[in-house]
Structure formats: C-alpha cells, structure tokens
C-alpha cells in the first residue's frame, strides 16, 4: 500500500469518526431537549467510587464547558 493510499484510508477513518461524533452529539441534544420539554430536569453526576477520598472539587476545561453547552446543560457552579 502506498503512503498516499494509506493516508487517504486514515483520512476516511477520521472523517467517519467525526461524523459519528456529530451524530451522537445531535442525538444527545435532542434527547435532553425532549426531557426538558416534558418537564423533567437533566444532570450529569460524577461520583468517586471504590473508596477513594472525596475530592475538594474539580475544574471544567473550556472543552468540557463547550460540550455541556452543546447538550444544553449548564454546569453547576459549585464544582
């Protein structure tokens, strides 16, 4: 396989992965909006399992915030 064919195959794989990610984000957004429309609330909770020490808090990265906003989820300011 030539280098160009290999690069084209990898680019195709990357484009498929991006498309699947975008479709999953859209499906998640639609599900969250349907839940909100029906009067329920949504949230994502991260728990420290397996007997670990309680964390003092956590920092959301800008990428975390962008992802949550794409799903119409507002981060809890206490985190």
Tab-separated table of N, CA and C in Angstrom:
chain	number	residue	atom	x	y	z
A	1	UNK	N	0.861	-1.176	0.000
A	1	UNK	CA	0.000	0.000	0.000
A	1	UNK	C	0.904	1.235	0.000
A	2	UNK	N	0.632	2.132	-0.902
A	2	UNK	CA	1.443	3.343	-0.968
A	2	UNK	C	1.108	4.267	0.189
A	3	UNK	N	2.015	5.179	0.431
A	3	UNK	CA	1.825	6.139	1.519
A	3	UNK	C	0.572	6.981	1.301
A	4	UNK	N	0.318	7.388	0.045
A	4	UNK	CA	-0.870	8.201	-0.254
A	4	UNK	C	-2.154	7.426	0.006
A	5	UNK	N	-2.188	6.156	-0.394
A	5	UNK	CA	-3.392	5.344	-0.161
A	5	UNK	C	-3.614	5.138	1.334
A	6	UNK	N	-2.519	4.934	2.048
A	6	UNK	CA	-2.623	4.758	3.499
A	6	UNK	C	-3.154	6.040	4.152
A	7	UNK	N	-2.633	7.189	3.737
A	7	UNK	CA	-3.097	8.473	4.279
A	7	UNK	C	-4.566	8.701	3.936
A	8	UNK	N	-4.972	8.352	2.715
A	8	UNK	CA	-6.382	8.506	2.322
A	8	UNK	C	-7.277	7.613	3.169
A	9	UNK	N	-6.816	6.382	3.440
A	9	UNK	CA	-7.602	5.471	4.263
A	9	UNK	C	-7.754	6.028	5.678
A	10	UNK	N	-6.669	6.570	6.218
A	10	UNK	CA	-6.729	7.161	7.557
A	10	UNK	C	-7.624	8.395	7.586
A	11	UNK	N	-7.574	9.211	6.543
A	11	UNK	CA	-8.447	10.396	6.472
A	11	UNK	C	-9.908	9.969	6.423
A	12	UNK	N	-10.210	8.918	5.666
A	12	UNK	CA	-11.577	8.404	5.622
A	12	UNK	C	-12.038	7.932	6.983
A	13	UNK	N	-11.146	7.240	7.687
A	13	UNK	CA	-11.464	6.764	9.036
A	13	UNK	C	-11.726	7.941	9.973
A	14	UNK	N	-10.898	8.972	9.879
A	14	UNK	CA	-11.073	10.167	10.704
A	14	UNK	C	-12.397	10.855	10.394
A	15	UNK	N	-12.722	11.011	9.128
A	15	UNK	CA	-13.977	11.666	8.748
A	15	UNK	C	-15.189	10.884	9.244
A	16	UNK	N	-15.137	9.546	9.178
A	16	UNK	CA	-16.247	8.732	9.696
A	16	UNK	C	-16.389	8.916	11.207
A	17	UNK	N	-15.263	8.960	11.912
A	17	UNK	CA	-15.304	9.151	13.366
A	17	UNK	C	-15.889	10.513	13.727
A	18	UNK	N	-15.507	11.540	12.981
A	18	UNK	CA	-16.049	12.884	13.220
A	18	UNK	C	-17.547	12.900	12.962
A	19	UNK	N	-17.977	12.281	11.868
A	19	UNK	CA	-19.409	12.250	11.538
A	19	UNK	C	-20.200	11.527	12.625
A	20	UNK	N	-19.691	10.390	13.098
A	20	UNK	CA	-20.372	9.660	14.168
A	20	UNK	C	-20.450	10.491	15.443
A	21	UNK	N	-19.395	11.220	15.748
A	21	UNK	CA	-19.384	12.077	16.928
A	21	UNK	C	-20.434	13.177	16.816
A	22	UNK	N	-20.515	13.794	15.640
A	22	UNK	CA	-21.512	14.850	15.432
A	22	UNK	C	-22.931	14.298	15.526
A	23	UNK	N	-23.159	13.114	14.956
A	23	UNK	CA	-24.484	12.499	15.028
A	23	UNK	C	-24.849	12.166	16.471
A	24	UNK	N	-23.884	11.661	17.241
A	24	UNK	CA	-24.148	11.326	18.638
A	24	UNK	C	-24.447	12.578	19.450
A	25	UNK	N	-23.729	13.662	19.180
A	25	UNK	CA	-23.981	14.919	19.881
A	25	UNK	C	-25.382	15.424	19.576
A	26	UNK	N	-25.778	15.362	18.319
A	26	UNK	CA	-27.119	15.816	17.926
A	26	UNK	C	-28.190	14.948	18.586
A	27	UNK	N	-27.990	13.627	18.604
A	27	UNK	CA	-28.958	12.730	19.240
A	27	UNK	C	-29.052	13.018	20.736
A	28	UNK	N	-27.920	13.284	21.373
A	28	UNK	CA	-27.924	13.614	22.800
A	28	UNK	C	-28.657	14.916	23.054
A	29	UNK	N	-28.398	15.916	22.221
A	29	UNK	CA	-29.062	17.214	22.363
A	29	UNK	C	-30.579	17.051	22.229
A	30	UNK	N	-31.008	16.281	21.235
A	30	UNK	CA	-32.444	16.071	21.030
A	30	UNK	C	-33.068	15.362	22.227
A	31	UNK	N	-32.372	14.368	22.782
A	31	UNK	CA	-32.904	13.649	23.938
A	31	UNK	C	-33.026	14.568	25.147
A	32	UNK	N	-32.007	15.380	25.400
A	32	UNK	CA	-32.053	16.315	26.531
A	32	UNK	C	-33.192	17.309	26.343
A	33	UNK	N	-33.354	17.844	25.148
A	33	UNK	CA	-34.420	18.815	24.906
A	33	UNK	C	-35.799	18.183	25.069
A	34	UNK	N	-35.955	16.921	24.679
A	34	UNK	CA	-37.234	16.232	24.864
A	34	UNK	C	-37.515	16.021	26.351
A	35	UNK	N	-36.497	15.675	27.114
A	35	UNK	CA	-36.664	15.503	28.561
A	35	UNK	C	-37.084	16.824	29.197
A	36	UNK	N	-36.410	17.915	28.825
A	36	UNK	CA	-36.752	19.232	29.367
A	36	UNK	C	-38.158	19.645	28.957
A	37	UNK	N	-38.524	19.360	27.718
A	37	UNK	CA	-39.855	19.711	27.218
A	37	UNK	C	-40.946	19.004	28.017
A	38	UNK	N	-40.658	17.820	28.509
A	38	UNK	CA	-41.633	17.052	29.280
A	38	UNK	C	-41.637	17.432	30.759
A	39	UNK	N	-40.828	18.447	31.124
A	39	UNK	CA	-40.873	18.974	32.482
A	39	UNK	C	-39.870	18.374	33.447
A	40	UNK	N	-39.038	17.479	32.993
A	40	UNK	CA	-38.027	16.895	33.876
A	40	UNK	C	-36.736	17.697	33.747
A	41	UNK	N	-35.806	17.431	34.620
A	41	UNK	CA	-34.517	18.111	34.585
A	41	UNK	C	-33.449	17.082	34.260
A	42	UNK	N	-32.323	17.548	33.776
A	42	UNK	CA	-31.222	16.644	33.447
A	42	UNK	C	-29.992	17.040	34.232
A	43	UNK	N	-29.105	16.111	34.397
A	43	UNK	CA	-27.847	16.396	35.069
A	43	UNK	C	-26.871	15.262	34.840
A	44	UNK	N	-25.615	15.580	34.961
A	44	UNK	CA	-24.563	14.575	34.885
A	44	UNK	C	-23.812	14.641	36.200
A	45	UNK	N	-23.697	13.508	36.856
A	45	UNK	CA	-23.030	13.448	38.144
A	45	UNK	C	-21.827	12.529	38.038
A	46	UNK	N	-20.714	12.957	38.578
A	46	UNK	CA	-19.506	12.150	38.617
A	46	UNK	C	-19.238	11.806	40.075
A	47	UNK	N	-19.218	10.525	40.369
A	47	UNK	CA	-19.006	10.077	41.734
A	47	UNK	C	-17.658	9.393	41.844
A	48	UNK	N	-17.014	9.597	42.969
A	48	UNK	CA	-15.746	8.940	43.233
A	48	UNK	C	-16.054	7.585	43.842
A	49	UNK	N	-15.786	6.532	43.132
A	49	UNK	CA	-16.110	5.199	43.607
A	49	UNK	C	-14.914	4.492	44.208
A	50	UNK	N	-15.149	3.282	44.641
A	50	UNK	CA	-14.110	2.387	45.142
A	50	UNK	C	-13.365	2.932	46.349
A	51	UNK	N	-14.060	3.619	47.218
A	51	UNK	CA	-13.482	4.033	48.491
A	51	UNK	C	-12.419	5.110	48.428
A	52	UNK	N	-12.354	5.836	47.355
A	52	UNK	CA	-11.361	6.906	47.244
A	52	UNK	C	-11.730	8.093	48.112
A	53	UNK	N	-10.768	8.954	48.334
A	53	UNK	CA	-11.002	10.160	49.129
A	53	UNK	C	-11.913	11.113	48.364
A	54	UNK	N	-12.724	11.836	49.108
A	54	UNK	CA	-13.610	12.825	48.494
A	54	UNK	C	-12.793	13.961	47.895
A	55	UNK	N	-13.022	14.290	46.636
A	55	UNK	CA	-12.296	15.417	46.051
A	55	UNK	C	-12.823	16.741	46.592
A	56	UNK	N	-11.967	17.748	46.615
A	56	UNK	CA	-12.371	19.079	47.065
A	56	UNK	C	-13.237	19.768	46.029
A	57	UNK	N	-13.179	19.345	44.820
A	57	UNK	CA	-13.910	19.952	43.717
A	57	UNK	C	-13.248	19.543	42.419
A	58	UNK	N	-13.619	20.187	41.356
A	58	UNK	CA	-12.999	19.886	40.076
A	58	UNK	C	-13.063	21.117	39.204
A	59	UNK	N	-12.245	21.131	38.211
A	59	UNK	CA	-12.197	22.241	37.265
A	59	UNK	C	-12.700	21.752	35.917
A	60	UNK	N	-13.621	22.475	35.329
A	60	UNK	CA	-14.061	22.166	33.974
A	60	UNK	C	-13.157	22.888	32.992
A	61	UNK	N	-12.738	22.173	31.974
A	61	UNK	CA	-11.962	22.821	30.922
A	61	UNK	C	-12.921	23.540	29.983
A	62	UNK	N	-12.391	24.373	29.129
A	62	UNK	CA	-13.233	25.061	28.143
A	62	UNK	C	-13.900	24.040	27.229
A	63	UNK	N	-13.182	22.949	26.918
A	63	UNK	CA	-13.761	21.888	26.092
A	63	UNK	C	-14.925	21.222	26.824
A	64	UNK	N	-14.790	20.999	28.143
A	64	UNK	CA	-15.889	20.447	28.938
A	64	UNK	C	-17.108	21.360	28.857
A	65	UNK	N	-16.885	22.655	29.039
A	65	UNK	CA	-17.989	23.624	29.008
A	65	UNK	C	-18.662	23.655	27.634
A	66	UNK	N	-17.851	23.634	26.573
A	66	UNK	CA	-18.413	23.635	25.216
A	66	UNK	C	-19.265	22.398	24.981
A	67	UNK	N	-18.779	21.241	25.439
A	67	UNK	CA	-19.532	20.005	25.264
A	67	UNK	C	-20.858	20.067	26.009
A	68	UNK	N	-20.824	20.495	27.257
A	68	UNK	CA	-22.058	20.586	28.033
A	68	UNK	C	-23.029	21.581	27.414
A	69	UNK	N	-22.518	22.723	26.937
A	69	UNK	CA	-23.384	23.707	26.275
A	69	UNK	C	-24.005	23.123	25.012
A	70	UNK	N	-23.253	22.282	24.284
A	70	UNK	CA	-23.795	21.685	23.058
A	70	UNK	C	-24.984	20.787	23.361
A	71	UNK	N	-25.067	20.303	24.607
A	71	UNK	CA	-26.184	19.464	25.034
A	71	UNK	C	-27.224	20.257	25.819
A	72	UNK	N	-27.083	21.579	25.832
A	72	UNK	CA	-27.984	22.465	26.579
A	72	UNK	C	-27.953	22.162	28.075
A	73	UNK	N	-26.775	21.835	28.592
A	73	UNK	CA	-26.593	21.572	30.021
A	73	UNK	C	-25.725	22.681	30.590
A	74	UNK	N	-26.230	23.319	31.636
A	74	UNK	CA	-25.465	24.354	32.313
A	74	UNK	C	-24.687	23.724	33.462
A	75	UNK	N	-23.367	23.886	33.506
A	75	UNK	CA	-22.595	23.307	34.609
A	75	UNK	C	-22.999	23.914	35.948
A	76	UNK	N	-23.031	23.089	36.970
A	76	UNK	CA	-23.299	23.542	38.328
A	76	UNK	C	-22.092	24.340	38.797
A	77	UNK	N	-22.309	25.534	39.267
A	77	UNK	CA	-21.212	26.422	39.671
A	77	UNK	C	-20.481	25.940	40.923
A	78	UNK	N	-21.053	24.973	41.651
A	78	UNK	CA	-20.417	24.502	42.883
A	78	UNK	C	-19.175	23.667	42.607
A	79	UNK	N	-19.032	23.128	41.358
A	79	UNK	CA	-17.948	22.199	41.036
A	79	UNK	C	-16.611	22.801	40.968
